PDB file of C-alpha atoms in Angstrom:
ATOM      1  CA  MET A   1      81.901 -92.928  17.595  1.00 52.00           C
ATOM      2  CA  SER A   2      79.438 -94.877  15.219  1.00 51.00           C
ATOM      3  CA  GLY A   3      77.711 -93.718  12.256  1.00 56.00           C
ATOM      4  CA  THR A   4      74.342 -93.134  13.889  1.00 63.00           C
ATOM      5  CA  GLY A   5      76.056 -91.606  16.895  1.00 74.00           C
ATOM      6  CA  ARG A   6      77.623 -89.284  14.874  1.00 80.00           C
ATOM      7  CA  SER A   7      74.674 -88.401  12.606  1.00 83.00           C
ATOM      8  CA  GLU A   8      72.655 -87.738  16.083  1.00 91.00           C
ATOM      9  CA  THR A   9      75.671 -85.568  17.380  1.00 93.00           C
ATOM     10  CA  LEU A  10      75.732 -83.490  14.406  1.00 95.00           C
ATOM     11  CA  ARG A  11      72.139 -82.983  14.099  1.00 94.00           C
ATOM     12  CA  ALA A  12      71.781 -81.976  17.747  1.00 95.00           C
ATOM     13  CA  ALA A  13      74.510 -79.334  17.386  1.00 95.00           C
ATOM     14  CA  LEU A  14      73.492 -78.064  14.095  1.00 97.00           C
ATOM     15  CA  VAL A  15      70.033 -78.339  13.563  1.00 96.00           C
ATOM     16  CA  THR A  16      68.680 -76.111  16.343  1.00 94.00           C
ATOM     17  CA  SER A  17      66.255 -73.234  16.877  1.00 90.00           C
ATOM     18  CA  GLY A  18      67.407 -70.245  14.749  1.00 90.00           C
ATOM     19  CA  SER A  19      69.933 -72.634  12.874  1.00 94.00           C
ATOM     20  CA  LEU A  20      70.424 -72.227   9.214  1.00 96.00           C
ATOM     21  CA  TRP A  21      71.220 -75.925   8.863  1.00 98.00           C
ATOM     22  CA  ALA A  22      67.800 -78.067   7.833  1.00 97.00           C
ATOM     23  CA  SER A  23      69.307 -81.632   7.800  1.00 96.00           C
ATOM     24  CA  VAL A  24      72.525 -83.714   8.503  1.00 97.00           C
ATOM     25  CA  GLU A  25      73.363 -87.127   6.932  1.00 95.00           C
ATOM     26  CA  HIS A  26      76.543 -88.781   8.160  1.00 95.00           C
ATOM     27  CA  HIS A  27      78.102 -91.786   6.036  1.00 95.00           C
ATOM     28  CA  LEU A  28      80.644 -94.254   7.308  1.00 94.00           C
ATOM     29  CA  SER A  29      81.785 -94.422   3.333  1.00 94.00           C
ATOM     30  CA  ILE A  30      80.302 -92.843   0.308  1.00 95.00           C
ATOM     31  CA  GLY A  31      80.950 -92.055  -3.161  1.00 95.00           C
ATOM     32  CA  SER A  32      80.932 -88.377  -3.111  1.00 95.00           C
ATOM     33  CA  THR A  33      79.766 -86.175  -0.740  1.00 96.00           C
ATOM     34  CA  ASN A  34      79.388 -83.505  -3.275  1.00 96.00           C
ATOM     35  CA  ALA A  35      77.208 -85.799  -5.533  1.00 95.00           C
ATOM     36  CA  ARG A  36      75.175 -86.730  -2.842  1.00 96.00           C
ATOM     37  CA  ALA A  37      74.585 -83.051  -1.447  1.00 97.00           C
ATOM     38  CA  GLY A  38      73.519 -82.241  -5.082  1.00 95.00           C
ATOM     39  CA  GLN A  39      70.953 -84.709  -5.403  1.00 95.00           C
ATOM     40  CA  LEU A  40      69.191 -83.348  -2.114  1.00 94.00           C
ATOM     41  CA  ALA A  41      68.972 -79.978  -4.315  1.00 83.00           C
ATOM     42  CA  ALA A  42      67.891 -77.936  -1.261  1.00 94.00           C
ATOM     43  CA  PRO A  43      69.695 -75.159   0.606  1.00 97.00           C
ATOM     44  CA  TRP A  44      71.150 -75.852   4.032  1.00 98.00           C
ATOM     45  CA  GLN A  45      71.471 -79.459   3.798  1.00 98.00           C
ATOM     46  CA  VAL A  46      74.888 -81.377   5.251  1.00 98.00           C
ATOM     47  CA  VAL A  47      76.369 -84.647   3.922  1.00 97.00           C
ATOM     48  CA  VAL A  48      79.202 -86.043   5.936  1.00 97.00           C
ATOM     49  CA  ALA A  49      81.645 -88.872   5.296  1.00 96.00           C
ATOM     50  CA  ASP A  50      84.323 -90.571   7.120  1.00 95.00           C
ATOM     51  CA  HIS A  51      85.655 -92.167   3.682  1.00 93.00           C
ATOM     52  CA  GLN A  52      85.007 -91.263   0.067  1.00 92.00           C
ATOM     53  CA  SER A  53      85.758 -93.894  -2.840  1.00 86.00           C
ATOM     54  CA  SER A  54      85.285 -91.190  -5.444  1.00 66.00           C
ATOM     55  CA  GLY A  55      86.285 -87.991  -3.925  1.00 57.00           C
ATOM     56  CA  ARG A  56      86.488 -85.051  -6.413  1.00 55.00           C
ATOM     57  CA  GLY A  57      88.597 -81.935  -6.524  1.00 52.00           C
ATOM     58  CA  ARG A  58      89.068 -78.700  -9.146  1.00 50.00           C
ATOM     59  CA  MET A  59      90.036 -79.487 -12.484  1.00 46.00           C
ATOM     60  CA  HIS A  60      88.300 -83.003 -12.280  1.00 50.00           C
ATOM     61  CA  ARG A  61      90.952 -84.509 -10.030  1.00 56.00           C
ATOM     62  CA  THR A  62      90.154 -87.752  -7.916  1.00 58.00           C
ATOM     63  CA  TRP A  63      91.614 -89.063  -4.591  1.00 56.00           C
ATOM     64  CA  GLU A  64      90.639 -91.730  -1.976  1.00 63.00           C
ATOM     65  CA  ALA A  65      91.924 -91.479   1.694  1.00 67.00           C
ATOM     66  CA  PRO A  66      92.007 -94.139   3.776  1.00 80.00           C
ATOM     67  CA  PRO A  67      89.127 -94.815   5.899  1.00 83.00           C
ATOM     68  CA  GLY A  68      88.740 -92.475   8.724  1.00 87.00           C
ATOM     69  CA  ALA A  69      91.882 -90.508   7.924  1.00 94.00           C
ATOM     70  CA  CYS A  70      90.100 -87.448   6.835  1.00 95.00           C
ATOM     71  CA  VAL A  71      86.559 -86.060   6.976  1.00 97.00           C
ATOM     72  CA  ALA A  72      84.809 -84.902   3.835  1.00 97.00           C
ATOM     73  CA  VAL A  73      81.821 -82.332   4.213  1.00 98.00           C
ATOM     74  CA  SER A  74      79.521 -81.191   1.632  1.00 98.00           C
ATOM     75  CA  ALA A  75      76.825 -78.279   2.527  1.00 98.00           C
ATOM     76  CA  THR A  76      74.324 -76.630   0.214  1.00 98.00           C
ATOM     77  CA  VAL A  77      73.673 -72.964  -0.071  1.00 97.00           C
ATOM     78  CA  ALA A  78      71.252 -70.693  -1.751  1.00 95.00           C
ATOM     79  CA  MET A  79      73.407 -69.114  -4.705  1.00 93.00           C
ATOM     80  CA  PRO A  80      74.220 -65.392  -3.313  1.00 90.00           C
ATOM     81  CA  GLY A  81      73.074 -62.496  -4.987  1.00 84.00           C
ATOM     82  CA  ASP A  82      76.181 -61.539  -6.279  1.00 78.00           C
ATOM     83  CA  GLY A  83      77.291 -65.013  -7.531  1.00 77.00           C
ATOM     84  CA  ALA A  84      79.342 -67.726  -6.102  1.00 87.00           C
ATOM     85  CA  GLY A  85      82.887 -66.484  -6.563  1.00 92.00           C
ATOM     86  CA  TRP A  86      83.341 -65.755  -2.704  1.00 96.00           C
ATOM     87  CA  LEU A  87      81.892 -69.175  -1.519  1.00 97.00           C
ATOM     88  CA  PRO A  88      85.000 -71.259  -1.679  1.00 96.00           C
ATOM     89  CA  LEU A  89      86.892 -68.021  -0.071  1.00 97.00           C
ATOM     90  CA  LEU A  90      84.529 -67.877   2.809  1.00 97.00           C
ATOM     91  CA  ALA A  91      84.439 -71.483   3.157  1.00 98.00           C
ATOM     92  CA  GLY A  92      88.376 -71.507   3.439  1.00 98.00           C
ATOM     93  CA  VAL A  93      88.071 -69.004   6.141  1.00 98.00           C
ATOM     94  CA  ALA A  94      85.458 -71.016   8.201  1.00 98.00           C
ATOM     95  CA  VAL A  95      87.624 -74.071   7.866  1.00 98.00           C
ATOM     96  CA  LEU A  96      90.814 -72.390   9.056  1.00 98.00           C
ATOM     97  CA  GLU A  97      89.079 -70.904  11.813  1.00 98.00           C
ATOM     98  CA  ALA A  98      87.556 -74.026  12.858  1.00 98.00           C
ATOM     99  CA  ILE A  99      91.049 -75.747  12.998  1.00 98.00           C
ATOM    100  CA  THR A 100      92.390 -72.822  15.126  1.00 98.00           C
ATOM    101  CA  ALA A 101      89.458 -73.014  17.640  1.00 98.00           C
ATOM    102  CA  THR A 102      89.632 -76.814  18.114  1.00 98.00           C
ATOM    103  CA  THR A 103      93.176 -77.562  17.607  1.00 98.00           C
ATOM    104  CA  GLY A 104      95.366 -74.095  18.276  1.00 98.00           C
ATOM    105  CA  LEU A 105      96.935 -74.455  14.948  1.00 98.00           C
ATOM    106  CA  ALA A 106      97.291 -71.458  12.894  1.00 98.00           C
ATOM    107  CA  GLY A 107      97.223 -71.373   9.067  1.00 98.00           C
ATOM    108  CA  GLN A 108      96.954 -69.288   5.910  1.00 98.00           C
ATOM    109  CA  LEU A 109      94.519 -69.599   2.859  1.00 98.00           C
ATOM    110  CA  LYS A 110      95.857 -69.955  -0.963  1.00 97.00           C
ATOM    111  CA  TRP A 111      93.382 -68.712  -3.447  1.00 97.00           C
ATOM    112  CA  PRO A 112      91.142 -70.056  -4.393  1.00 93.00           C
ATOM    113  CA  ASN A 113      90.444 -73.115  -2.308  1.00 92.00           C
ATOM    114  CA  ASP A 114      93.382 -74.172  -0.257  1.00 97.00           C
ATOM    115  CA  VAL A 115      93.701 -74.123   3.702  1.00 98.00           C
ATOM    116  CA  LEU A 116      97.426 -74.454   4.652  1.00 98.00           C
ATOM    117  CA  LEU A 117      99.058 -74.852   7.749  1.00 98.00           C
ATOM    118  CA  ASP A 118     101.953 -72.778   9.082  1.00 97.00           C
ATOM    119  CA  ALA A 119     103.286 -75.904  11.579  1.00 96.00           C
ATOM    120  CA  ASP A 120     104.151 -78.075   8.396  1.00 97.00           C
ATOM    121  CA  GLN A 121     105.574 -75.780   6.203  1.00 95.00           C
ATOM    122  CA  ASN A 122     102.526 -74.142   4.789  1.00 96.00           C
ATOM    123  CA  ARG A 123     101.121 -77.693   3.386  1.00 97.00           C
ATOM    124  CA  LYS A 124      97.497 -78.108   2.621  1.00 98.00           C
ATOM    125  CA  VAL A 125      95.245 -79.813   4.894  1.00 98.00           C
ATOM    126  CA  CYS A 126      91.852 -78.884   3.204  1.00 98.00           C
ATOM    127  CA  GLY A 127      90.738 -78.639  -0.151  1.00 96.00           C
ATOM    128  CA  ILE A 128      87.229 -76.682  -1.280  1.00 97.00           C
ATOM    129  CA  LEU A 129      85.223 -77.571  -4.417  1.00 96.00           C
ATOM    130  CA  CYS A 130      82.120 -75.633  -4.873  1.00 95.00           C
ATOM    131  CA  GLU A 131      79.649 -76.877  -7.420  1.00 95.00           C
ATOM    132  CA  VAL A 132      76.378 -75.288  -8.545  1.00 93.00           C
ATOM    133  CA  ALA A 133      73.636 -77.805  -8.249  1.00 91.00           C
ATOM    134  CA  ALA A 134      69.897 -77.502  -9.675  1.00 82.00           C
ATOM    135  CA  ASP A 135      67.653 -74.554  -8.787  1.00 83.00           C
ATOM    136  CA  GLY A 136      70.265 -71.990  -7.762  1.00 89.00           C
ATOM    137  CA  VAL A 137      71.770 -74.140  -5.040  1.00 95.00           C
ATOM    138  CA  VAL A 138      75.424 -74.405  -4.680  1.00 96.00           C
ATOM    139  CA  VAL A 139      77.335 -77.419  -3.078  1.00 97.00           C
ATOM    140  CA  ILE A 140      80.249 -76.398  -0.718  1.00 98.00           C
ATOM    141  CA  GLY A 141      82.427 -79.305  -0.587  1.00 97.00           C
ATOM    142  CA  ALA A 142      85.789 -79.553   1.974  1.00 98.00           C
ATOM    143  CA  GLY A 143      87.892 -82.121   2.661  1.00 97.00           C
ATOM    144  CA  ILE A 144      90.158 -82.060   5.798  1.00 98.00           C
ATOM    145  CA  ASN A 145      92.875 -84.366   6.530  1.00 98.00           C
ATOM    146  CA  LEU A 146      93.065 -85.486   9.691  1.00 98.00           C
ATOM    147  CA  THR A 147      95.485 -88.512  10.627  1.00 97.00           C
ATOM    148  CA  GLN A 148      97.213 -89.325   7.378  1.00 96.00           C
ATOM    149  CA  THR A 149     100.836 -90.376   7.318  1.00 96.00           C
ATOM    150  CA  ARG A 150     103.164 -88.579   4.896  1.00 96.00           C
ATOM    151  CA  ALA A 151     102.974 -91.676   2.887  1.00 94.00           C
ATOM    152  CA  GLU A 152      99.394 -91.764   2.898  1.00 94.00           C
ATOM    153  CA  LEU A 153      98.985 -88.337   1.377  1.00 94.00           C
ATOM    154  CA  PRO A 154      98.508 -87.900  -2.510  1.00 89.00           C
ATOM    155  CA  VAL A 155     101.251 -85.171  -2.859  1.00 92.00           C
ATOM    156  CA  PRO A 156     104.171 -83.903  -1.000  1.00 94.00           C
ATOM    157  CA  THR A 157     102.759 -80.622  -0.446  1.00 95.00           C
ATOM    158  CA  ALA A 158      99.991 -81.981   1.606  1.00 96.00           C
ATOM    159  CA  THR A 159      99.803 -82.370   5.221  1.00 98.00           C
ATOM    160  CA  SER A 160      97.250 -83.625   8.118  1.00 98.00           C
ATOM    161  CA  LEU A 161      96.408 -82.273  11.367  1.00 98.00           C
ATOM    162  CA  ARG A 162      98.308 -85.282  12.997  1.00 98.00           C
ATOM    163  CA  LEU A 163     101.579 -84.300  10.981  1.00 98.00           C
ATOM    164  CA  ALA A 164     101.199 -80.763  12.083  1.00 98.00           C
ATOM    165  CA  GLY A 165     100.868 -81.639  15.961  1.00 97.00           C
ATOM    166  CA  ALA A 166      97.329 -81.781  16.591  1.00 98.00           C
ATOM    167  CA  GLU A 167      94.468 -84.471  17.334  1.00 96.00           C
ATOM    168  CA  VAL A 168      90.693 -83.477  17.071  1.00 97.00           C
ATOM    169  CA  GLU A 169      87.581 -85.540  16.896  1.00 96.00           C
ATOM    170  CA  ALA A 170      85.901 -85.428  13.425  1.00 96.00           C
ATOM    171  CA  THR A 171      82.357 -84.155  14.709  1.00 96.00           C
ATOM    172  CA  THR A 172      83.884 -81.447  17.073  1.00 97.00           C
ATOM    173  CA  LEU A 173      85.691 -80.234  13.888  1.00 98.00           C
ATOM    174  CA  VAL A 174      82.687 -80.170  11.475  1.00 98.00           C
ATOM    175  CA  THR A 175      80.619 -78.494  14.056  1.00 98.00           C
ATOM    176  CA  ALA A 176      82.749 -75.745  14.385  1.00 98.00           C
ATOM    177  CA  TYR A 177      83.417 -75.242  10.468  1.00 98.00           C
ATOM    178  CA  LEU A 178      79.544 -75.509   9.574  1.00 98.00           C
ATOM    179  CA  THR A 179      78.555 -73.192  12.616  1.00 98.00           C
ATOM    180  CA  ARG A 180      80.990 -70.556  11.230  1.00 98.00           C
ATOM    181  CA  LEU A 181      80.294 -71.126   7.682  1.00 98.00           C
ATOM    182  CA  ALA A 182      76.824 -70.324   8.197  1.00 98.00           C
ATOM    183  CA  GLU A 183      77.668 -67.087  10.110  1.00 97.00           C
ATOM    184  CA  LEU A 184      79.989 -65.982   7.463  1.00 97.00           C
ATOM    185  CA  TYR A 185      77.428 -66.700   4.769  1.00 97.00           C
ATOM    186  CA  ALA A 186      74.811 -64.671   6.412  1.00 96.00           C
ATOM    187  CA  ALA A 187      77.037 -61.845   6.716  1.00 96.00           C
ATOM    188  CA  LEU A 188      78.105 -61.875   3.113  1.00 95.00           C
ATOM    189  CA  ALA A 189      74.502 -62.379   1.834  1.00 94.00           C
ATOM    190  CA  ALA A 190      73.436 -59.375   4.096  1.00 94.00           C
ATOM    191  CA  GLY A 191      76.027 -57.041   2.002  1.00 93.00           C
ATOM    192  CA  GLY A 192      77.194 -53.763   3.168  1.00 94.00           C
ATOM    193  CA  PRO A 193      79.680 -53.493   6.194  1.00 97.00           C
ATOM    194  CA  ARG A 194      78.952 -56.975   7.204  1.00 96.00           C
ATOM    195  CA  ALA A 195      79.797 -58.233   3.971  1.00 95.00           C
ATOM    196  CA  ARG A 196      83.171 -56.188   4.012  1.00 96.00           C
ATOM    197  CA  VAL A 197      84.003 -57.724   7.159  1.00 96.00           C
ATOM    198  CA  VAL A 198      84.216 -61.229   5.504  1.00 96.00           C
ATOM    199  CA  ARG A 199      85.953 -60.226   2.528  1.00 97.00           C
ATOM    200  CA  THR A 200      88.690 -58.216   4.817  1.00 97.00           C
ATOM    201  CA  ALA A 201      89.043 -61.415   6.932  1.00 96.00           C
ATOM    202  CA  TYR A 202      89.626 -63.512   3.726  1.00 98.00           C
ATOM    203  CA  ARG A 203      92.367 -61.100   2.574  1.00 98.00           C
ATOM    204  CA  ARG A 204      94.028 -60.930   5.645  1.00 97.00           C
ATOM    205  CA  ARG A 205      94.774 -64.637   5.809  1.00 97.00           C
ATOM    206  CA  CYS A 206      95.509 -65.001   1.866  1.00 98.00           C
ATOM    207  CA  ALA A 207      99.293 -66.128   1.600  1.00 97.00           C
ATOM    208  CA  THR A 208      98.563 -65.309  -2.262  1.00 97.00           C
ATOM    209  CA  ILE A 209      98.019 -61.749  -2.029  1.00 97.00           C
ATOM    210  CA  GLY A 210     101.857 -59.936  -2.693  1.00 96.00           C
ATOM    211  CA  GLN A 211     103.480 -63.361  -4.323  1.00 95.00           C
ATOM    212  CA  GLU A 212     104.688 -63.897  -7.550  1.00 96.00           C
ATOM    213  CA  VAL A 213     102.295 -66.575  -8.838  1.00 96.00           C
ATOM    214  CA  SER A 214     101.739 -68.740 -11.976  1.00 95.00           C
ATOM    215  CA  ILE A 215      98.197 -69.410 -12.853  1.00 93.00           C
ATOM    216  CA  SER A 216      97.008 -72.166 -14.931  1.00 90.00           C
ATOM    217  CA  ARG A 217      93.743 -71.691 -16.298  1.00 78.00           C
ATOM    218  CA  PRO A 218      91.136 -74.109 -17.644  1.00 74.00           C
ATOM    219  CA  ALA A 219      91.760 -72.845 -21.281  1.00 76.00           C
ATOM    220  CA  GLY A 220      94.695 -70.751 -22.478  1.00 79.00           C
ATOM    221  CA  PRO A 221      98.258 -70.646 -21.402  1.00 86.00           C
ATOM    222  CA  ALA A 222      99.280 -69.907 -17.780  1.00 90.00           C
ATOM    223  CA  VAL A 223      99.821 -66.529 -16.814  1.00 91.00           C
ATOM    224  CA  ALA A 224     102.628 -65.269 -14.478  1.00 95.00           C
ATOM    225  CA  GLY A 225     102.961 -62.086 -12.184  1.00 96.00           C
ATOM    226  CA  GLU A 226     102.437 -60.786  -8.858  1.00 97.00           C
ATOM    227  CA  ALA A 227      99.047 -61.549  -7.084  1.00 97.00           C
ATOM    228  CA  VAL A 228      98.188 -57.926  -6.064  1.00 97.00           C
ATOM    229  CA  GLU A 229      94.590 -58.291  -4.445  1.00 97.00           C
ATOM    230  CA  VAL A 230      91.348 -60.412  -4.423  1.00 97.00           C
ATOM    231  CA  ASP A 231      88.484 -57.937  -5.627  1.00 96.00           C
ATOM    232  CA  ASP A 232      85.260 -57.660  -4.479  1.00 94.00           C
ATOM    233  CA  GLU A 233      83.723 -60.719  -6.784  1.00 95.00           C
ATOM    234  CA  GLY A 234      86.382 -62.779  -5.278  1.00 96.00           C
ATOM    235  CA  ARG A 235      88.726 -62.934  -8.472  1.00 96.00           C
ATOM    236  CA  LEU A 236      92.406 -62.882  -8.404  1.00 97.00           C
ATOM    237  CA  VAL A 237      94.047 -59.873  -9.565  1.00 97.00           C
ATOM    238  CA  ILE A 238      97.480 -60.434 -11.283  1.00 97.00           C
ATOM    239  CA  GLU A 239      99.721 -57.885 -12.326  1.00 97.00           C
ATOM    240  CA  THR A 240     101.956 -58.414 -15.237  1.00 94.00           C
ATOM    241  CA  GLY A 241     103.991 -56.047 -17.241  1.00 92.00           C
ATOM    242  CA  GLY A 242     102.223 -53.316 -15.587  1.00 92.00           C
ATOM    243  CA  GLU A 243      98.661 -54.397 -16.756  1.00 96.00           C
ATOM    244  CA  ARG A 244      96.335 -56.254 -14.033  1.00 97.00           C
ATOM    245  CA  ARG A 245      94.011 -58.675 -15.150  1.00 95.00           C
ATOM    246  CA  ALA A 246      91.287 -60.397 -12.633  1.00 96.00           C
ATOM    247  CA  TRP A 247      90.822 -64.078 -13.042  1.00 93.00           C
ATOM    248  CA  ALA A 248      87.919 -65.826 -11.751  1.00 91.00           C
ATOM    249  CA  ALA A 249      89.225 -69.535 -11.922  1.00 87.00           C
ATOM    250  CA  GLY A 250      92.570 -71.545 -12.214  1.00 88.00           C
ATOM    251  CA  ASP A 251      95.147 -73.392 -10.415  1.00 90.00           C
ATOM    252  CA  VAL A 252      97.823 -71.175  -8.678  1.00 93.00           C
ATOM    253  CA  VAL A 253     101.382 -72.234  -7.662  1.00 91.00           C
ATOM    254  CA  HIS A 254     103.247 -69.590  -5.590  1.00 88.00           C
ATOM    255  CA  VAL A 255     106.411 -68.971  -7.439  1.00 76.00           C
ATOM    256  CA  ARG A 256     108.301 -68.302  -3.764  1.00 60.00           C
ATOM    257  CA  PRO A 257     107.133 -69.443  -0.369  1.00 54.00           C
ATOM    258  CA  PRO A 258     104.238 -67.634   1.135  1.00 49.00           C
ATOM    259  CA  ALA A 259     105.213 -65.241   3.806  1.00 52.00           C
ATOM    260  CA  THR A 260     103.390 -65.228   7.035  1.00 51.00           C
ATOM    261  CA  PRO A 261     100.148 -62.772   7.020  1.00 50.00           C
ATOM    262  CA  GLY A 262     100.623 -59.672   9.317  1.00 46.00           C
ATOM    263  CA  PRO A 263      98.221 -59.953  12.686  1.00 42.00           C
ATOM    264  CA  ASP A 264      94.291 -60.384  12.153  1.00 43.00           C
ATOM    265  CA  LEU A 265      92.685 -57.151  13.312  1.00 35.00           C
ATOM    266  CA  ALA A 266      89.177 -57.968  12.434  1.00 34.00           C
TER     267      ALA A 266
END
């Protein structure tokens, strides 16, 4: 599908009566979808690209995938009243549910921002990066690996949908993801029982809870212990030596492989 055709298809699917999404840009290639979305500085804007030359991840990491091998999606939302801590988590739920709905693949979530696929030994198929832009707007960026070979992936712990045994057209996957993201955001913003459903959905899919982990923080030494919960602010609670502390940010390593979560009862 051409760039123009993909833009029109995405707009027709997402910018509809009753939808939160206000506009969609599609680029065959761009430096960074997050950077472009941040320039728009208004909520409910979408920037999609088939290729990024300066893709960014957490901890200022950069990467570049072969053109067309992954899809980058950056969406802007208003800062929730209780802060941005849950945004990468609900985005992970939305990506995972979209992958399952369009390919049948099951997976898990690694706190705070990774989507893992069961079909390829819990390797990472998507990373999420949230950044605060101007005027209380938050950019939610997601990069989903579609067709990379093992040699084309940046690290051995990554995978693609093709390596996991699935193929899906990028527009179909992006539409499913953004539709679900808007639904989850609305539920979280509503608070009360609807927000609790979102938090429960994440916790049931989170492979980090119950694991022995090591968390590397932006400043200070790494902390090791058992990840016992994700609290209502979206922080990871780690128990070390009988004491529990909540961490809002950090790179987590599962010391032992994640177990398969129980059935989702939501």
